[in-house]
Short mmCIF file of C-alpha atoms in Angstrom, two decimals:
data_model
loop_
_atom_site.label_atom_id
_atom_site.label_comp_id
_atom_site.label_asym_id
_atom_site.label_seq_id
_atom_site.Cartn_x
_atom_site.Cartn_y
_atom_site.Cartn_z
CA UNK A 1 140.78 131.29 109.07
CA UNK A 2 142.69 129.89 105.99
CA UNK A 3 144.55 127.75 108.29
CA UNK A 4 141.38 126.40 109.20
CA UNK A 5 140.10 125.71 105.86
CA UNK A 6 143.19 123.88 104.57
CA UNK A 7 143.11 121.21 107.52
CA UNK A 8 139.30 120.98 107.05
CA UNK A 9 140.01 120.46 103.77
CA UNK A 10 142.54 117.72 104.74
CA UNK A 11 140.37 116.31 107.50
CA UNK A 12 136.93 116.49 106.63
CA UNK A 13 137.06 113.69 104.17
CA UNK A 14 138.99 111.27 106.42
CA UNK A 15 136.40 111.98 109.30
CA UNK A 16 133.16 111.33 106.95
CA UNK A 17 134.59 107.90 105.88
CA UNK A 18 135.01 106.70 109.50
CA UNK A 19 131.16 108.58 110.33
CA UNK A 20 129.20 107.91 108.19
CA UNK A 21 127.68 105.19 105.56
CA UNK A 22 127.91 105.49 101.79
CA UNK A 23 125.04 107.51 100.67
CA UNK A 24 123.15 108.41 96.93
CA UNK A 25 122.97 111.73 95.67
CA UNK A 26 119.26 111.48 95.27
CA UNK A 27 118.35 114.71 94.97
CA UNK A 28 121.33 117.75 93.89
CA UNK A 29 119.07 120.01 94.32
CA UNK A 30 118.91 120.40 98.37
CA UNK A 31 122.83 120.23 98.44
CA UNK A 32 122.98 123.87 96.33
CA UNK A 33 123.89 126.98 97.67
CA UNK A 34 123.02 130.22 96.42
CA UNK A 35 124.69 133.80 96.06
CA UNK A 36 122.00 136.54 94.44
CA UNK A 37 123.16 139.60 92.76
CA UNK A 38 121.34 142.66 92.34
CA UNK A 39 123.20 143.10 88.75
CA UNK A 40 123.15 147.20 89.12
CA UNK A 41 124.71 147.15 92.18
CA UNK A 42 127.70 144.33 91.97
CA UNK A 43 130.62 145.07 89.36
CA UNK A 44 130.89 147.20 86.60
CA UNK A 45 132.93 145.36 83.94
CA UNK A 46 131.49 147.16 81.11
CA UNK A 47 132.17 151.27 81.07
CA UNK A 48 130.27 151.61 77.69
CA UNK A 49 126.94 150.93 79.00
CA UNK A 50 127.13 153.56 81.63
CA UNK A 51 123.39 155.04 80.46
CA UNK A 52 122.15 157.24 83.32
CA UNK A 53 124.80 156.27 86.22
CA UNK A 54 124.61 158.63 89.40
CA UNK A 55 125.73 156.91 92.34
CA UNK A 56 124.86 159.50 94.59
CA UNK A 57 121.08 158.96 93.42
CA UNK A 58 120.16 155.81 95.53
CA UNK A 59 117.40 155.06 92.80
CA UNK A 60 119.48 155.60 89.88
CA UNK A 61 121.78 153.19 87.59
CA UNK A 62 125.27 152.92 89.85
CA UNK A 63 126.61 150.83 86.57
CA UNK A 64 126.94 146.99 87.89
CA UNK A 65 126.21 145.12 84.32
CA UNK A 66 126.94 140.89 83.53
CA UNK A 67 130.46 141.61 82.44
CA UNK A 68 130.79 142.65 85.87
CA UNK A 69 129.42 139.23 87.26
CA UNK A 70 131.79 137.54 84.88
CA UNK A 71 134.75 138.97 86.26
CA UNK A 72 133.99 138.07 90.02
CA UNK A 73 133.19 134.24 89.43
CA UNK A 74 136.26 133.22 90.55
CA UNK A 75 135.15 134.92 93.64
CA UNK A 76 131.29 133.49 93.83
CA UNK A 77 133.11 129.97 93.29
CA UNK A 78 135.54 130.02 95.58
CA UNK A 79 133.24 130.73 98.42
CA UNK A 80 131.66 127.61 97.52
CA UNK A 81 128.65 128.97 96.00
CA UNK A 82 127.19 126.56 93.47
CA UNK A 83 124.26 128.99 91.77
CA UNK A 84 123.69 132.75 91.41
CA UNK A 85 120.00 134.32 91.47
CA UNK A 86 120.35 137.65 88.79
CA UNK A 87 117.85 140.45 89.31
CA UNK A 88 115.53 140.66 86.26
CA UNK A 89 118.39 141.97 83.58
CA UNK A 90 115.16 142.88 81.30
CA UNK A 91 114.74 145.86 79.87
CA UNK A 92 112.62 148.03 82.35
CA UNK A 93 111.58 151.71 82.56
CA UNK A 94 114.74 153.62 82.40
CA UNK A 95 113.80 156.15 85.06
CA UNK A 96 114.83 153.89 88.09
CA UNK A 97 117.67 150.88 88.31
CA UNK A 98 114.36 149.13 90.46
CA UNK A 99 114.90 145.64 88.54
CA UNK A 100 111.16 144.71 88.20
CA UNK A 101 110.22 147.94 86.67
CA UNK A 102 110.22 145.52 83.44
CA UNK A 103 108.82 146.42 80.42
CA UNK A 104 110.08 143.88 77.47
CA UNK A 105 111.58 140.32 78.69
CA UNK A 106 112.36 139.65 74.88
CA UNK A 107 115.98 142.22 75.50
CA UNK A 108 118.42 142.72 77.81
CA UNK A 109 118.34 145.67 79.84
CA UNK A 110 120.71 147.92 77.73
CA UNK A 111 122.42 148.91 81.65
CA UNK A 112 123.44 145.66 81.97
CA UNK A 113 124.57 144.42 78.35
CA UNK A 114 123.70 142.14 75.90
CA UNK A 115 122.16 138.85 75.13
CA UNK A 116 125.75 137.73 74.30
CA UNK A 117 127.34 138.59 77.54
CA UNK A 118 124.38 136.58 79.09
CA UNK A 119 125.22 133.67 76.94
CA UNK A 120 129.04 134.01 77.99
CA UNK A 121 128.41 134.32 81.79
CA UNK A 122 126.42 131.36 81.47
CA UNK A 123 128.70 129.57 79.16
CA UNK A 124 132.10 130.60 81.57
CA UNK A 125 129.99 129.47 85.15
CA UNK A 126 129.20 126.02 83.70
CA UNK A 127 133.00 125.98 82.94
CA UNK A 128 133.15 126.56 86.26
CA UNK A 129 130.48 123.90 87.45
CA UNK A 130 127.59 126.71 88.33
CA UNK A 131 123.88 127.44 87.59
CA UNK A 132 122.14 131.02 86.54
CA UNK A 133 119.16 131.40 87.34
CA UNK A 134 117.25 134.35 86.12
CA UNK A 135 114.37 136.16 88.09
CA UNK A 136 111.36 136.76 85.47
CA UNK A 137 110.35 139.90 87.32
CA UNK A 138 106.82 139.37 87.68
CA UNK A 139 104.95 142.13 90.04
CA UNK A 140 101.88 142.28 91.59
CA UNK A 141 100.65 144.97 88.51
CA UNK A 142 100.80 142.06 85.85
CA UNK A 143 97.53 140.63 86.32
CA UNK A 144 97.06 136.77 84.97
CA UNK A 145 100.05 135.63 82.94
CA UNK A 146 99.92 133.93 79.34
CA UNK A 147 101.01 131.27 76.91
CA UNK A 148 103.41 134.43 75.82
CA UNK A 149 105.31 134.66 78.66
CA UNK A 150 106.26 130.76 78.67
CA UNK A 151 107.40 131.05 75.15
CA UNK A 152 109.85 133.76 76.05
CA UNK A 153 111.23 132.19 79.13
CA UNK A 154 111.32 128.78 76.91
CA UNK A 155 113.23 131.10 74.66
CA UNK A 156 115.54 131.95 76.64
CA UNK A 157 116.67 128.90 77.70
CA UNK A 158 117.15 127.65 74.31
CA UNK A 159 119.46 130.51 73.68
CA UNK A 160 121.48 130.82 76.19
CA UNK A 161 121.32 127.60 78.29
CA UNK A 162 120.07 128.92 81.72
CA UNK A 163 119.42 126.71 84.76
CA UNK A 164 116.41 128.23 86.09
CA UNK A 165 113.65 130.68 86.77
CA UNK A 166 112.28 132.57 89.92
CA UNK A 167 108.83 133.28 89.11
CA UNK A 168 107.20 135.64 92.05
CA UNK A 169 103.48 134.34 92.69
CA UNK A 170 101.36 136.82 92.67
CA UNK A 171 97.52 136.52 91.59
CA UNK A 172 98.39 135.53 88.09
CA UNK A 173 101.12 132.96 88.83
CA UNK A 174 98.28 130.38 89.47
CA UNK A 175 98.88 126.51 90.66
CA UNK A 176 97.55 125.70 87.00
CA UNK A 177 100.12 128.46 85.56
CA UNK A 178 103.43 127.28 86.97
CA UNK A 179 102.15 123.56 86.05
CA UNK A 180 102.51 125.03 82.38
CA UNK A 181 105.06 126.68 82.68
CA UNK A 182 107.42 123.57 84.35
CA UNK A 183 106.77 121.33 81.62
CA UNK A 184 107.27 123.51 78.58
CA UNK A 185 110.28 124.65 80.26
CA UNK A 186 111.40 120.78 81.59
CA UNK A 187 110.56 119.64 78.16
CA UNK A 188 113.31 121.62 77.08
CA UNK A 189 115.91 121.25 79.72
CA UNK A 190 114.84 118.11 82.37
CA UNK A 191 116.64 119.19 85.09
CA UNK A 192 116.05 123.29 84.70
CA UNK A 193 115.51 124.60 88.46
CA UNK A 194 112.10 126.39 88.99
CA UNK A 195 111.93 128.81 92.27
CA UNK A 196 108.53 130.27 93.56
CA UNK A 197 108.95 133.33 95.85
CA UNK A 198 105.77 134.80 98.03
CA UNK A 199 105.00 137.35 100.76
CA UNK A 200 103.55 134.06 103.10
CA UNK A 201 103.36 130.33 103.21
CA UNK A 202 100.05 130.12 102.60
CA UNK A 203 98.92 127.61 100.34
CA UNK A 204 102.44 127.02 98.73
CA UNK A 205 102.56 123.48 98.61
CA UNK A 206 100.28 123.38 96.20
CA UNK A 207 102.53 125.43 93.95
CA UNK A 208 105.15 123.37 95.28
CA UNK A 209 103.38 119.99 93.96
CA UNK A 210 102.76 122.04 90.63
CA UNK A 211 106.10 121.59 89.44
CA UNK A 212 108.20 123.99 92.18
CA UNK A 213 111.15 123.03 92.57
CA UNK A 214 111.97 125.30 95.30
CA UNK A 215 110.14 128.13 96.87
CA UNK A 216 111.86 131.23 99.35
CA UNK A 217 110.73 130.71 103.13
CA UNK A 218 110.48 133.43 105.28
CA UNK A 219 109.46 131.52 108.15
CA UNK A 220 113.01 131.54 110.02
CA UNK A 221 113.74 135.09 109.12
CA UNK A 222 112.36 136.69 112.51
CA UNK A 223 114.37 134.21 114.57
CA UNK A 224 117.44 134.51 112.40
CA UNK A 225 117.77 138.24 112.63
CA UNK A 226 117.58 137.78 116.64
CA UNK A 227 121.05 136.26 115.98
CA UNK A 228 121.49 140.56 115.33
CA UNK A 229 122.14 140.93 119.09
CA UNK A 230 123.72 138.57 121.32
CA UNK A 231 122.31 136.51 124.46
CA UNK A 232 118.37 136.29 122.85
CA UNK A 233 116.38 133.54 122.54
CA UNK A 234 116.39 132.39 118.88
CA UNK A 235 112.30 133.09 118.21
CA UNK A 236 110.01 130.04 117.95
CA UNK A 237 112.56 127.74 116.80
CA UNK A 238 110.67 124.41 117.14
CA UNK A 239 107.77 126.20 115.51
CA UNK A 240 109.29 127.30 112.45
CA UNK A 241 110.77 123.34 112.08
CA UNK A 242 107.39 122.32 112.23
CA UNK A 243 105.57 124.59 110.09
CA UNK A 244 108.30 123.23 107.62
CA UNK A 245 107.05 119.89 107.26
CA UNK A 246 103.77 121.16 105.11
CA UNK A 247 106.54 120.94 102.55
CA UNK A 248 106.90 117.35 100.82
CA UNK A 249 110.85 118.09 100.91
CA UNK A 250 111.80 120.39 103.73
CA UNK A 251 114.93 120.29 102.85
CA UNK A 252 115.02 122.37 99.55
CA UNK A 253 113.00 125.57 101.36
CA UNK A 254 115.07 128.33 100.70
CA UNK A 255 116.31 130.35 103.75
CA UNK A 256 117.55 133.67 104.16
CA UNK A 257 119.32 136.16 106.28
CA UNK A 258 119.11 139.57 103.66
CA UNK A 259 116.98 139.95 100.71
CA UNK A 260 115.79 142.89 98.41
CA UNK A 261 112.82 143.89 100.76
CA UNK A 262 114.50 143.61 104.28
CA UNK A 263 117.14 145.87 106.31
CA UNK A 264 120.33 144.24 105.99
CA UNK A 265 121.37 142.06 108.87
CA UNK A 266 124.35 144.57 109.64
CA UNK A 267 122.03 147.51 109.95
CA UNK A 268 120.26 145.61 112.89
CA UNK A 269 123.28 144.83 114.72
CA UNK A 270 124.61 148.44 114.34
CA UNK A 271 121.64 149.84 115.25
CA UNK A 272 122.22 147.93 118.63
CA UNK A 273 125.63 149.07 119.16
CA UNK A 274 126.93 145.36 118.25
CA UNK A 275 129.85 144.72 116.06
CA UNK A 276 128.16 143.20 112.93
CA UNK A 277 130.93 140.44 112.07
CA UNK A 278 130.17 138.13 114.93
CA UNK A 279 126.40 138.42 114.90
CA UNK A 280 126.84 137.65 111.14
CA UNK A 281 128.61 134.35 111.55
CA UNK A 282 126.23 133.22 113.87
CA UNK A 283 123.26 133.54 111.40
CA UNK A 284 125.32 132.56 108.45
CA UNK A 285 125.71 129.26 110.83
CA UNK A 286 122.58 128.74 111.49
CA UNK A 287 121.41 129.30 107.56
CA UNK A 288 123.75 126.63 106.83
CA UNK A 289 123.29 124.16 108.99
CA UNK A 290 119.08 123.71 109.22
CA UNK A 291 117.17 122.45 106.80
CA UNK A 292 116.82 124.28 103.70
CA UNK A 293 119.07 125.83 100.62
CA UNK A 294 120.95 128.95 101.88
CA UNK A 295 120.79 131.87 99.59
CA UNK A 296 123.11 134.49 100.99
CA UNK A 297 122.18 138.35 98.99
CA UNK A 298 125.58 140.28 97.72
CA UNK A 299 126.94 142.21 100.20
CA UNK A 300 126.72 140.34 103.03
CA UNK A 301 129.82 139.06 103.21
CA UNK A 302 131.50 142.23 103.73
CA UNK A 303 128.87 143.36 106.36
CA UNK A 304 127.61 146.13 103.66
CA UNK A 305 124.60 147.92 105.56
CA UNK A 306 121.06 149.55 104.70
CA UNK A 307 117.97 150.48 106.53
CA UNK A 308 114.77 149.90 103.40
CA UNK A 309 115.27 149.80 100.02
CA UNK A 310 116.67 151.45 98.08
CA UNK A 311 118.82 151.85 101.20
CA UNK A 312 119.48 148.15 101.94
CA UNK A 313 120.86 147.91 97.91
CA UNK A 314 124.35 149.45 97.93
CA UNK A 315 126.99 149.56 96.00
CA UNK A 316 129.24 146.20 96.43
CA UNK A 317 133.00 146.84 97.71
CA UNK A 318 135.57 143.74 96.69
CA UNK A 319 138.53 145.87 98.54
CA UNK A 320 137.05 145.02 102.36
CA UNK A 321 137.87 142.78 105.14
CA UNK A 322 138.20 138.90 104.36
CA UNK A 323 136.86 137.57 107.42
CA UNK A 324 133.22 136.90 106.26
CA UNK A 325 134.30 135.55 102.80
CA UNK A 326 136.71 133.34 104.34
CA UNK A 327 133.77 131.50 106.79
CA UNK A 328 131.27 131.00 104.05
CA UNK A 329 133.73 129.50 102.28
CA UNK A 330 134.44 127.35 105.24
CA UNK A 331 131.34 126.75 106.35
CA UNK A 332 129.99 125.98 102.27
CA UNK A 333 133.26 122.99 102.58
CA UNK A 334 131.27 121.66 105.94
CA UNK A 335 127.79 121.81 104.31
CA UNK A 336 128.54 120.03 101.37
CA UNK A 337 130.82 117.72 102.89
CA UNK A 338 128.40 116.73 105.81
CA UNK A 339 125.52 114.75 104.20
CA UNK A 340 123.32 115.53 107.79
CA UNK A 341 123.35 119.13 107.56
CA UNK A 342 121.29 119.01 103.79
CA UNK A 343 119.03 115.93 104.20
CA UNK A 344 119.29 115.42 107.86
CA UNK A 345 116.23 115.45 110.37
CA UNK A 346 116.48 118.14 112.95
CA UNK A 347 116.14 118.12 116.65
CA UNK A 348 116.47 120.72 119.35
CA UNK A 349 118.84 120.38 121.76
CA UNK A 350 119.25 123.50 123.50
CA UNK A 351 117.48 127.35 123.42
CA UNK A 352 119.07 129.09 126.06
CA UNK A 353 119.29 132.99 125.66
CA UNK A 354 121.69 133.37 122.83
CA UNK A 355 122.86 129.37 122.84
CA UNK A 356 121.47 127.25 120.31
CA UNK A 357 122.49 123.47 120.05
CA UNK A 358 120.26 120.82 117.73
CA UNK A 359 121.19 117.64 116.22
CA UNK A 360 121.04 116.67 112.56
CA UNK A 361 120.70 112.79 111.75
CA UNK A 362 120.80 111.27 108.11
CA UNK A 363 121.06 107.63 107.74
CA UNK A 364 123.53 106.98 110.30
CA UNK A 365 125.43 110.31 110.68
CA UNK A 366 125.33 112.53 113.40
CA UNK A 367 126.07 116.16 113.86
CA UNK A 368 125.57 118.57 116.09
CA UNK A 369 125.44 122.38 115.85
CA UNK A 370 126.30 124.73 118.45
CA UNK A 371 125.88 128.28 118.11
CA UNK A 372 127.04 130.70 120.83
CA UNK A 373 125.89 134.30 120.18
CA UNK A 374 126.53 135.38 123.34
CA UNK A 375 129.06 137.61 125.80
CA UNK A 376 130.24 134.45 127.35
CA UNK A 377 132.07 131.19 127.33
CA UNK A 378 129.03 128.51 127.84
CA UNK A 379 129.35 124.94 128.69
CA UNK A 380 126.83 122.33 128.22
CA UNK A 381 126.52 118.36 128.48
CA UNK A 382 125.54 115.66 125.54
CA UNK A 383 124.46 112.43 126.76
CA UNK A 384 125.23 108.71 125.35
CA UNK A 385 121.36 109.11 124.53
CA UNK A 386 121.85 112.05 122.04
CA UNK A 387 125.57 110.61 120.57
CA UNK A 388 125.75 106.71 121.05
CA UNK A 389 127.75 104.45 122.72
CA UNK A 390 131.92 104.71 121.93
CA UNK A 391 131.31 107.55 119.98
CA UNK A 392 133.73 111.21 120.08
CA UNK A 393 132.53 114.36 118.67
CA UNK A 394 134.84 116.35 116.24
CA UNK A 395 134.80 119.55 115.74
CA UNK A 396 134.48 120.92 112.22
CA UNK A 397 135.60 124.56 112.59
CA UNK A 398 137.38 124.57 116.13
CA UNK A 399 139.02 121.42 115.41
CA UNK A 400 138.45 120.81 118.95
CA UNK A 401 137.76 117.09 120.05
CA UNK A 402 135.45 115.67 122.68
CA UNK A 403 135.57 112.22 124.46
CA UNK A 404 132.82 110.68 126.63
CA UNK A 405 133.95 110.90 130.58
CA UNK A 406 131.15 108.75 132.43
CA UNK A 407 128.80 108.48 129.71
CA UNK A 408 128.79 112.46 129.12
CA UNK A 409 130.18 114.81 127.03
CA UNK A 410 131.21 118.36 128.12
CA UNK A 411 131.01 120.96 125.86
CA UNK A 412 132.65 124.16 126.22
CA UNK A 413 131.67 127.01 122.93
CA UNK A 414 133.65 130.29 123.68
CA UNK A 415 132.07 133.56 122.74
CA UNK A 416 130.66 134.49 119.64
CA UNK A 417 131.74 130.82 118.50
CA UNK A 418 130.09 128.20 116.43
CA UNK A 419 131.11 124.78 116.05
CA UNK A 420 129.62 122.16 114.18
CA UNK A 421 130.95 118.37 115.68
CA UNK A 422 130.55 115.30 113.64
CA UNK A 423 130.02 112.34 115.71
CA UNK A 424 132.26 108.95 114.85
CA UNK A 425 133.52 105.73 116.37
CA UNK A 426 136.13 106.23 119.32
CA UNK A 427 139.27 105.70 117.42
CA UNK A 428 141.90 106.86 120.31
CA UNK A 429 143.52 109.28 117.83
CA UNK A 430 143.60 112.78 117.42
CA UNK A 431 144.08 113.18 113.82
CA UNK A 432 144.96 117.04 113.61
CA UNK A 433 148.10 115.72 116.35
CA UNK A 434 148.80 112.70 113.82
CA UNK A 435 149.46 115.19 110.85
CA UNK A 436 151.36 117.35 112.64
CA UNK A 437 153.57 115.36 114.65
CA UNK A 438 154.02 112.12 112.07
CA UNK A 439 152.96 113.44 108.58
CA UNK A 440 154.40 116.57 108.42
CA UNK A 441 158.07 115.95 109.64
CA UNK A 442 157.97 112.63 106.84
CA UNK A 443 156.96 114.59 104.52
CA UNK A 444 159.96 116.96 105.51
CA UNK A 445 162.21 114.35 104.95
CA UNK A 446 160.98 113.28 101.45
CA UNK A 447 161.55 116.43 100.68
CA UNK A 448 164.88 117.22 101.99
CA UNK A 449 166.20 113.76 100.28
CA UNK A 450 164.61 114.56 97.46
CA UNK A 451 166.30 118.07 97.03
CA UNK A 452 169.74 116.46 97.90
CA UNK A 453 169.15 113.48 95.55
CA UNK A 454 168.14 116.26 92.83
CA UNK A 455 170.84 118.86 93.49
CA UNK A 456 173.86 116.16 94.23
CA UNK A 457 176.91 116.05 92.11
CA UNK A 458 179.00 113.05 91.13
CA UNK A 459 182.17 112.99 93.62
CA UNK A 460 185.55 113.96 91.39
CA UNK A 461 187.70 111.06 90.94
#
């Protein structure tokens, strides 16, 4: 896998030039990717604030704090996250860890620190070019919110220098409410990120045109988790695209595979005697290559598992297998790099019991996505219709190339595979062959001459 990610580091910009047009940055927003950390349950970097910690009490404090978050943003970054979501670090009532027990949003939980370790993670991410965004911790048991709770999340901000909110809209979170609460809060930081989270759809544009700037979409989550067992139908694909475009911008929804209030992903797959890894990769494709921001919940990168909460919240474990870290972090270089996959239209290509092929198209650029989450090597065919005339598909995590015989191109996806192939002009040349054949062996040479030139010593007279 590292292999793969240095020569898609290498490649990925000299395919994109030949693909694709020059194109704005209008909107930074859709291009984000997002990690969220249940703060109790990540890292403890901070032993003195061990208040109440039993870890064999799956209800009670298990010690994660912000220190802890501070210390593992190397990691967050590196997987090419670009925000992280915190669980309400109020303080809340001390007789549970559940984050939105809160009580006072004016102090920081004393579990999880201080204000000053929140103004140093936030200060060391933005060294590191990354957003916090804080989750206010509303419940259903507030009732209708006040003018008091904008001046403390307005507060906040001007403390510490957040990026953002999650506000939860329950009865009290009104259209009018978030309206309020977006422009005191814009007024004070223009572009501060505001994220709406319900139990439905229903009726959220209208939050959405109230100054959202994102809301949480569980649409896709039933077809996503059928990803958990190999050779299904994804669910009601084409439906769940459509029900999309209610949204003004489709393309800043936020999808998900794992949250707080769902099993984890791995518990579904073990619970159908599948290995979880390969199930895993083919969601995690499929969240990061359809419209919508990808918010990926700690843990599942290292397959950690869970039936309901608390069950589903465990403790996080930096000391396991690489494999899932190392193809986020590949597939967050594709996403970012691929201007398609974020503000692309989608179209389906293929739904065929566990293969899954659709097309993203942005202002010239082509990809497709191919996700096989089955038992078996499939094959399929893409027309001069779907690609274009002199056209060759790359592949952007296979490295395998594809040129037209007769108008068509076969496709062959081996098992439990997922490629995503940019389409560009024929060009004749198989780049990955160039820089290993012609590039490489010159560079050899520098080198050796180089060394000799730098080690050589004057011949005695």
């Amino acid at each position: 896998m590292k292999k793969k990610l240095y020569i898609v580091a290498f490649l990925l910009p000299l395919l994109l030039m030949l693909a694709m047009p020059v194109v704005a940055a209008d909107d930074f927003k859709i291009e984000e990717s997002i990690y969220y950390i249940v703060v109790d349950r990540f890292n403890n970097g901070d032993s003195t604030n061990d208040l109440d910690v039993d870890r064999s009490n799956p209800i009670a404090y298990h010690g994660g704090d912000i220190q802890g978050i501070i210390g593992q943003l190397d990691y967050i970054k590196d997987m090419g996250f670009t925000s992280l979501l915190l669980s309400p670090v109020f303080e809340s009532n001390s007789n549970t860890f559940y984050p939105y027990h809160v009580t006072d949003r004016q102090e920081i939980n004393k579990h999880f620190g201080t204000k000053d370790d929140l103004k140093q993670l936030v200060k060391e991410a933005h060294e590191k070019d990354m957003k916090i965004i804080l989750d206010l911790g509303i419940n259903s048991n507030e009732g209708p919110l006040d003018g008091e709770l904008v001046q403390t999340a307005l507060s906040w901000v001007q403390e510490t220098d957040i990026d953002g909110y999650k506000v939860d809209l329950t009865e009290g979170t009104s259209p009018n409410y978030i309206s309020t609460l977006s422009t005191e809060l814009k007024s004070q930081k223009e572009n501060l990120i505001l994220i709406g989270e319900s139990a439905g759809l229903d009726n959220l544009s209208e939050y959405e045109a109230a100054g959202l700037d994102s809301v949480f979409n569980p649409t896709p989550y039933e077809g996503i988790t059928s990803f958990s067992v190999p050779d299904q139908p994804f669910n009601n694909v084409e439906s769940i695209w459509d029900r999309n475009q209610e949204f003004e911008n489709t393309n800043s929804l936020i999808n998900y595979m794992d949250y707080t209030d769902t099993v984890r992903f791995t518990y579904l797959a073990t619970e159908a005697n599948e290995h979880p890894a390969p199930r895993i990769k083919s969601a995690l494709t499929y969240l990061y290559t359809t419209p919508g921001i990808p918010i990926v919940f700690y843990g599942t990168e290292i397959a950690l598992n869970g039936s309901e909460p608390p069950d589903n919240l465990g403790l996080m474990d930096f000391r396991t297998d690489q494999e899932l870290v190392e193809y986020i972090t590949l597939l967050s270089k594709i996403r970012s790099g691929v201007p398609a996959l974020t503000k692309g239209s989608v179209e389906l290509v293929k739904n065929d019991a566990g293969l899954l092929v659709f097309k993203r198209e942005f202002e010239g650029q082509i990809a497709f996505v191919a996700i096989n989450n089955t038992t078996k090597t499939q094959s399929f065919t893409l027309t001069t219709d779907l690609v274009g005339e002199d056209k060759e598909l790359t592949g952007l995590i296979t490295e395998d190339l594809i040129r037209p015989t007769d108008g068509e191109f076969p496709v062959v996806v081996n098992r439990d595979i997922s490629e995503v192939f940019v389409v560009r002009d024929t060009t004749k040349i198989n780049y990955t062959l160039f820089f290993a054949v012609f590039i490489v062996p010159v560079l050899m040479i520098g080198f050796i001459y180089l060394n000799k030139k730098r080690n050589g010593r004057p011949k005695p007279e």
